[in-house]
Tab-separated table of C-alpha atoms in Angstrom:
chain	number	residue	atom	x	y	z
A	274	MET	CA	84.606	67.792	161.996
A	275	GLN	CA	82.402	69.902	164.231
A	276	GLN	CA	85.461	71.240	166.038
A	277	ARG	CA	86.980	72.276	162.709
A	278	ILE	CA	83.800	74.122	161.693
A	279	HIS	CA	83.805	75.892	165.030
A	280	PHE	CA	87.446	76.916	164.597
A	281	SER	CA	86.811	78.180	161.069
A	282	GLN	CA	83.970	80.304	162.383
A	283	LYS	CA	86.239	81.799	165.021
A	284	LEU	CA	88.809	82.615	162.345
A	285	GLU	CA	86.109	84.406	160.370
A	286	ASP	CA	85.086	86.302	163.499
A	287	LEU	CA	88.708	87.398	163.910
A	288	ARG	CA	88.775	88.569	160.305
A	289	MET	CA	85.618	90.613	160.865
A	290	HIS	CA	87.153	92.245	163.982
A	291	VAL	CA	90.147	93.302	161.892
A	292	LEU	CA	87.913	94.634	159.115
A	293	ARG	CA	85.933	96.716	161.599
A	294	MET	CA	89.160	98.135	163.001
A	295	ALA	CA	90.349	98.838	159.459
A	296	ALA	CA	87.179	100.836	158.720
A	297	LEU	CA	87.769	103.006	161.811
A	298	VAL	CA	91.388	103.621	160.844
A	299	GLU	CA	90.579	104.421	157.215
A	300	LYS	CA	88.001	106.992	158.317
A	301	ALA	CA	90.442	108.518	160.819
A	302	THR	CA	93.084	108.812	158.097
A	303	HIS	CA	90.685	110.366	155.627
A	304	ASP	CA	89.399	112.873	158.192
A	305	ALA	CA	92.886	113.768	159.429
A	306	ILE	CA	94.138	114.487	155.918
A	307	ARG	CA	91.034	116.504	155.096
A	308	ALA	CA	91.354	118.423	158.402
A	309	TYR	CA	94.983	119.237	157.653
A	310	LEU	CA	94.424	120.306	154.034
A	311	HIS	CA	91.374	122.451	154.857
A	312	GLY	CA	92.395	123.771	158.257
A	313	ASP	CA	89.391	122.159	159.914
A	314	SER	CA	90.195	122.013	163.643
A	315	ASP	CA	86.787	120.556	164.573
A	316	LEU	CA	87.299	117.592	162.223
A	317	ALA	CA	90.842	117.176	163.572
A	318	GLU	CA	89.577	117.147	167.147
A	319	GLY	CA	87.095	114.456	166.178
A	320	VAL	CA	89.912	112.236	164.965
A	321	ILE	CA	91.810	112.758	168.202
A	322	MET	CA	88.742	111.977	170.318
A	323	ALA	CA	87.942	108.786	168.352
A	324	ASP	CA	91.398	107.252	168.768
A	325	GLY	CA	90.280	105.357	171.873
A	326	ASP	CA	87.881	103.340	169.711
A	327	VAL	CA	90.794	102.174	167.536
A	328	ASN	CA	92.845	101.230	170.592
A	329	ALA	CA	89.878	99.292	171.998
A	330	MET	CA	89.554	97.384	168.734
A	331	GLU	CA	93.221	96.446	168.824
A	332	ASP	CA	92.737	95.107	172.373
A	333	THR	CA	89.792	93.042	171.104
A	334	VAL	CA	91.835	91.571	168.266
A	335	ASP	CA	94.731	90.809	170.625
A	336	THR	CA	92.441	89.038	173.063
A	337	PHE	CA	90.790	87.073	170.298
A	338	THR	CA	94.078	85.921	168.766
A	339	MET	CA	95.453	84.872	172.175
A	340	GLU	CA	92.374	82.808	172.849
A	341	LEU	CA	92.644	81.109	169.445
A	342	LEU	CA	96.292	80.258	170.027
A	343	ALA	CA	95.681	79.043	173.569
A	344	LEU	CA	92.545	77.022	173.024
A	345	ASP	CA	93.164	75.497	169.642
A	346	GLN	CA	95.961	73.825	167.689
A	347	PRO	CA	95.882	75.702	164.351
A	348	MET	CA	97.353	74.253	161.190
A	349	ALA	CA	100.054	76.156	159.339
A	350	SER	CA	97.654	78.182	157.171
A	351	ASP	CA	95.466	78.964	160.165
A	352	LEU	CA	98.465	79.989	162.205
A	353	ARG	CA	99.482	82.412	159.473
A	354	ALA	CA	95.974	83.876	159.492
A	355	ILE	CA	96.182	84.415	163.259
A	356	ILE	CA	99.694	85.871	163.259
A	357	GLY	CA	98.803	87.984	160.208
A	358	ALA	CA	95.751	89.388	161.966
A	359	MET	CA	97.979	90.395	164.884
A	360	ARG	CA	100.359	92.141	162.513
A	361	LEU	CA	97.514	93.901	160.796
A	362	ALA	CA	96.004	95.126	164.055
A	363	MET	CA	99.356	96.433	165.253
A	364	ASN	CA	99.986	98.363	162.031
A	365	LEU	CA	96.413	99.664	161.901
A	366	GLU	CA	96.763	101.000	165.447
A	367	ARG	CA	99.972	102.787	164.416
A	368	ILE	CA	98.255	104.285	161.394
A	369	GLY	CA	95.564	105.544	163.753
A	370	ASP	CA	98.294	107.127	165.893
A	371	GLU	CA	99.744	108.877	162.837
A	372	ALA	CA	96.285	110.165	161.956
A	373	VAL	CA	96.070	111.615	165.475
A	374	ASN	CA	99.536	113.162	165.130
A	375	LEU	CA	98.541	114.722	161.817
A	376	SER	CA	95.352	116.045	163.418
A	377	HIS	CA	97.396	117.743	166.152
A	378	ARG	CA	99.373	119.496	163.396
A	379	ALA	CA	96.101	120.551	161.777
A	380	VAL	CA	94.801	121.993	165.063
A	381	PHE	CA	98.001	123.970	165.597
A	382	LEU	CA	98.179	125.316	162.034
A	383	SER	CA	94.522	126.351	162.182
A	384	THR	CA	95.557	128.901	164.866
A	385	ARG	CA	98.102	130.524	162.564
A	386	ALA	CA	97.807	132.557	159.364
A	387	PRO	CA	97.248	130.137	156.479
A	388	LEU	CA	100.028	129.461	154.028
A	389	PRO	CA	99.400	129.031	150.285
A	390	PRO	CA	98.101	125.568	149.283
A	391	ASN	CA	100.873	122.993	148.997
A	392	PRO	CA	100.281	120.746	145.963
A	393	ARG	CA	102.942	118.262	147.114
A	394	MET	CA	101.116	117.718	150.419
A	395	GLU	CA	97.880	117.222	148.525
A	396	GLN	CA	99.584	114.654	146.281
A	397	LEU	CA	101.143	112.888	149.273
A	398	GLY	CA	97.822	112.802	151.104
A	399	ALA	CA	96.080	111.308	148.078
A	400	GLN	CA	98.910	108.821	147.603
A	401	VAL	CA	98.833	107.415	151.136
A	402	GLN	CA	95.039	107.284	151.186
A	403	ASN	CA	95.160	105.257	147.987
A	404	MET	CA	97.826	102.984	149.472
A	405	LEU	CA	95.798	102.377	152.599
A	406	ALA	CA	92.547	101.772	150.691
A	407	LYS	CA	94.292	99.215	148.430
A	408	ALA	CA	96.014	97.523	151.344
A	409	LEU	CA	92.730	97.137	153.216
A	410	ARG	CA	90.939	95.907	150.088
A	411	SER	CA	93.719	93.387	149.491
A	412	PHE	CA	93.035	91.989	152.952
A	413	ALA	CA	89.255	91.949	152.514
A	414	ASP	CA	89.606	90.174	149.138
A	415	GLN	CA	92.779	88.170	150.000
A	416	ASP	CA	94.296	89.693	146.873
A	417	CYS	CA	98.084	89.351	146.835
A	418	ASP	CA	98.448	91.113	143.473
A	419	LEU	CA	96.760	94.190	144.906
A	420	ALA	CA	98.922	93.954	148.039
A	421	ALA	CA	102.023	93.875	145.825
A	422	GLN	CA	100.830	97.078	144.172
A	423	VAL	CA	100.867	98.787	147.540
A	424	CYS	CA	104.456	97.731	148.126
A	425	ALA	CA	105.409	99.177	144.713
A	426	MET	CA	103.735	102.494	145.618
A	427	ASP	CA	105.777	103.104	148.761
A	428	HIS	CA	108.784	104.593	146.962
A	429	ASN	CA	106.659	107.321	145.393
A	430	ALA	CA	105.264	108.319	148.783
A	431	ASP	CA	108.808	108.574	150.137
A	432	GLU	CA	109.841	110.717	147.179
A	433	LEU	CA	106.895	113.087	147.669
A	434	SER	CA	107.735	113.473	151.366
A	435	LEU	CA	111.346	114.275	150.491
A	436	LYS	CA	110.193	116.935	148.021
A	437	VAL	CA	108.008	118.526	150.708
A	438	LEU	CA	110.972	118.611	153.034
A	439	LYS	CA	113.235	120.273	150.466
A	440	GLU	CA	110.638	122.819	149.428
A	441	CYS	CA	109.839	123.735	153.026
A	442	ILE	CA	113.496	124.202	153.902
A	443	ASN	CA	114.035	126.421	150.900
A	444	THR	CA	110.974	128.499	151.765
A	445	MET	CA	112.016	128.825	155.423
A	446	VAL	CA	115.453	130.045	154.378
A	447	GLU	CA	113.849	132.731	152.239
A	448	GLU	CA	111.083	133.684	154.700
A	449	THR	CA	112.071	133.161	158.321
A	450	ARG	CA	108.630	134.316	159.539
A	451	ILE	CA	107.113	131.011	158.453
A	452	VAL	CA	109.699	128.794	160.165
A	453	GLU	CA	107.347	127.633	162.935
A	454	ARG	CA	104.614	126.694	160.463
A	455	GLY	CA	107.177	125.162	158.108
A	456	VAL	CA	108.403	122.802	160.812
A	457	HIS	CA	104.812	121.596	161.393
A	458	ILE	CA	104.345	121.063	157.667
A	459	ILE	CA	107.529	118.984	157.548
A	460	MET	CA	106.312	116.914	160.494
A	461	ALA	CA	102.897	116.508	158.855
A	462	SER	CA	104.611	115.144	155.729
A	463	ARG	CA	106.471	112.639	157.922
A	464	HIS	CA	103.152	111.501	159.423
A	465	LEU	CA	101.777	110.956	155.943
A	466	GLU	CA	104.889	109.111	154.798
A	467	ARG	CA	104.643	106.925	157.885
A	468	ILE	CA	101.019	106.061	157.010
A	469	GLY	CA	102.329	104.944	153.620
A	470	ASP	CA	104.995	102.790	155.244
A	471	LEU	CA	102.479	101.202	157.601
A	472	SER	CA	100.045	100.592	154.705
A	473	THR	CA	102.896	98.679	153.060
A	474	ASN	CA	103.284	96.648	156.247
A	475	VAL	CA	99.562	95.812	156.042
A	476	ALA	CA	100.021	94.656	152.443
A	477	GLU	CA	103.015	92.553	153.460
A	478	ALA	CA	100.897	90.890	156.139
A	479	VAL	CA	98.250	90.019	153.545
A	480	ILE	CA	100.900	88.300	151.388
A	481	PHE	CA	102.151	86.461	154.493
A	482	ILE	CA	98.636	85.231	155.344
A	483	LYS	CA	97.823	84.109	151.837
A	484	GLU	CA	101.134	82.780	150.496
A	485	GLY	CA	103.339	82.295	153.543
A	486	GLN	CA	105.997	84.710	152.252
A	487	ASN	CA	107.526	86.909	154.899
A	488	LEU	CA	108.271	90.130	153.049
A	489	LYS	CA	108.857	92.218	156.188
A	490	HIS	CA	111.399	94.965	155.410
A	491	ARG	CA	111.826	93.672	151.833
A	492	CYS	CA	109.196	95.871	150.083
A	493	LYS	CA	110.977	99.059	151.171
A	494	GLY	CA	113.443	101.055	149.141
């Protein structure tokens, strides 16, 4: 009985490590999007500099999960929680990387003449932030219904990214002087779309932990 209580406490510690990592990644994503939309190079540089903290948290989660698997014999539900935490940490680290990539675009574009505001990019930024926030809340609350909502939102993020691509190409054809900046805008939209995809992966991991359903690759499209 005492051993089970100790194991349950270690699982809760693992959950808290993932939640702390999630908070860092959510802030990085918010700051990167804000830096891009407002041309704030200082904020973007802050995201880039803080990425090491996210990587360190992933290492902590990896070490913790390996110790749990090596030292204990988890039951099926516990094993799902451990594997799910590993999936979450991996996808959170990748979201952090996309926030860094977006920040690099923001830094570059801040050195060029600003283009008119792009409502599609603003919509896409808001969409993926909402997806990430819901995915992380679904993990914190173990809410599979909320996680399923994130999966359903992914198609809209993909559609917004495609619209940005088409609009940028049309604009670059008409005004060749903005081609360089247009390419960076297209890449920025891909970083945002990728954050949406990875937020969907986080939601899928929540459903796996809670219900044992492996929805990997099945929420897309």
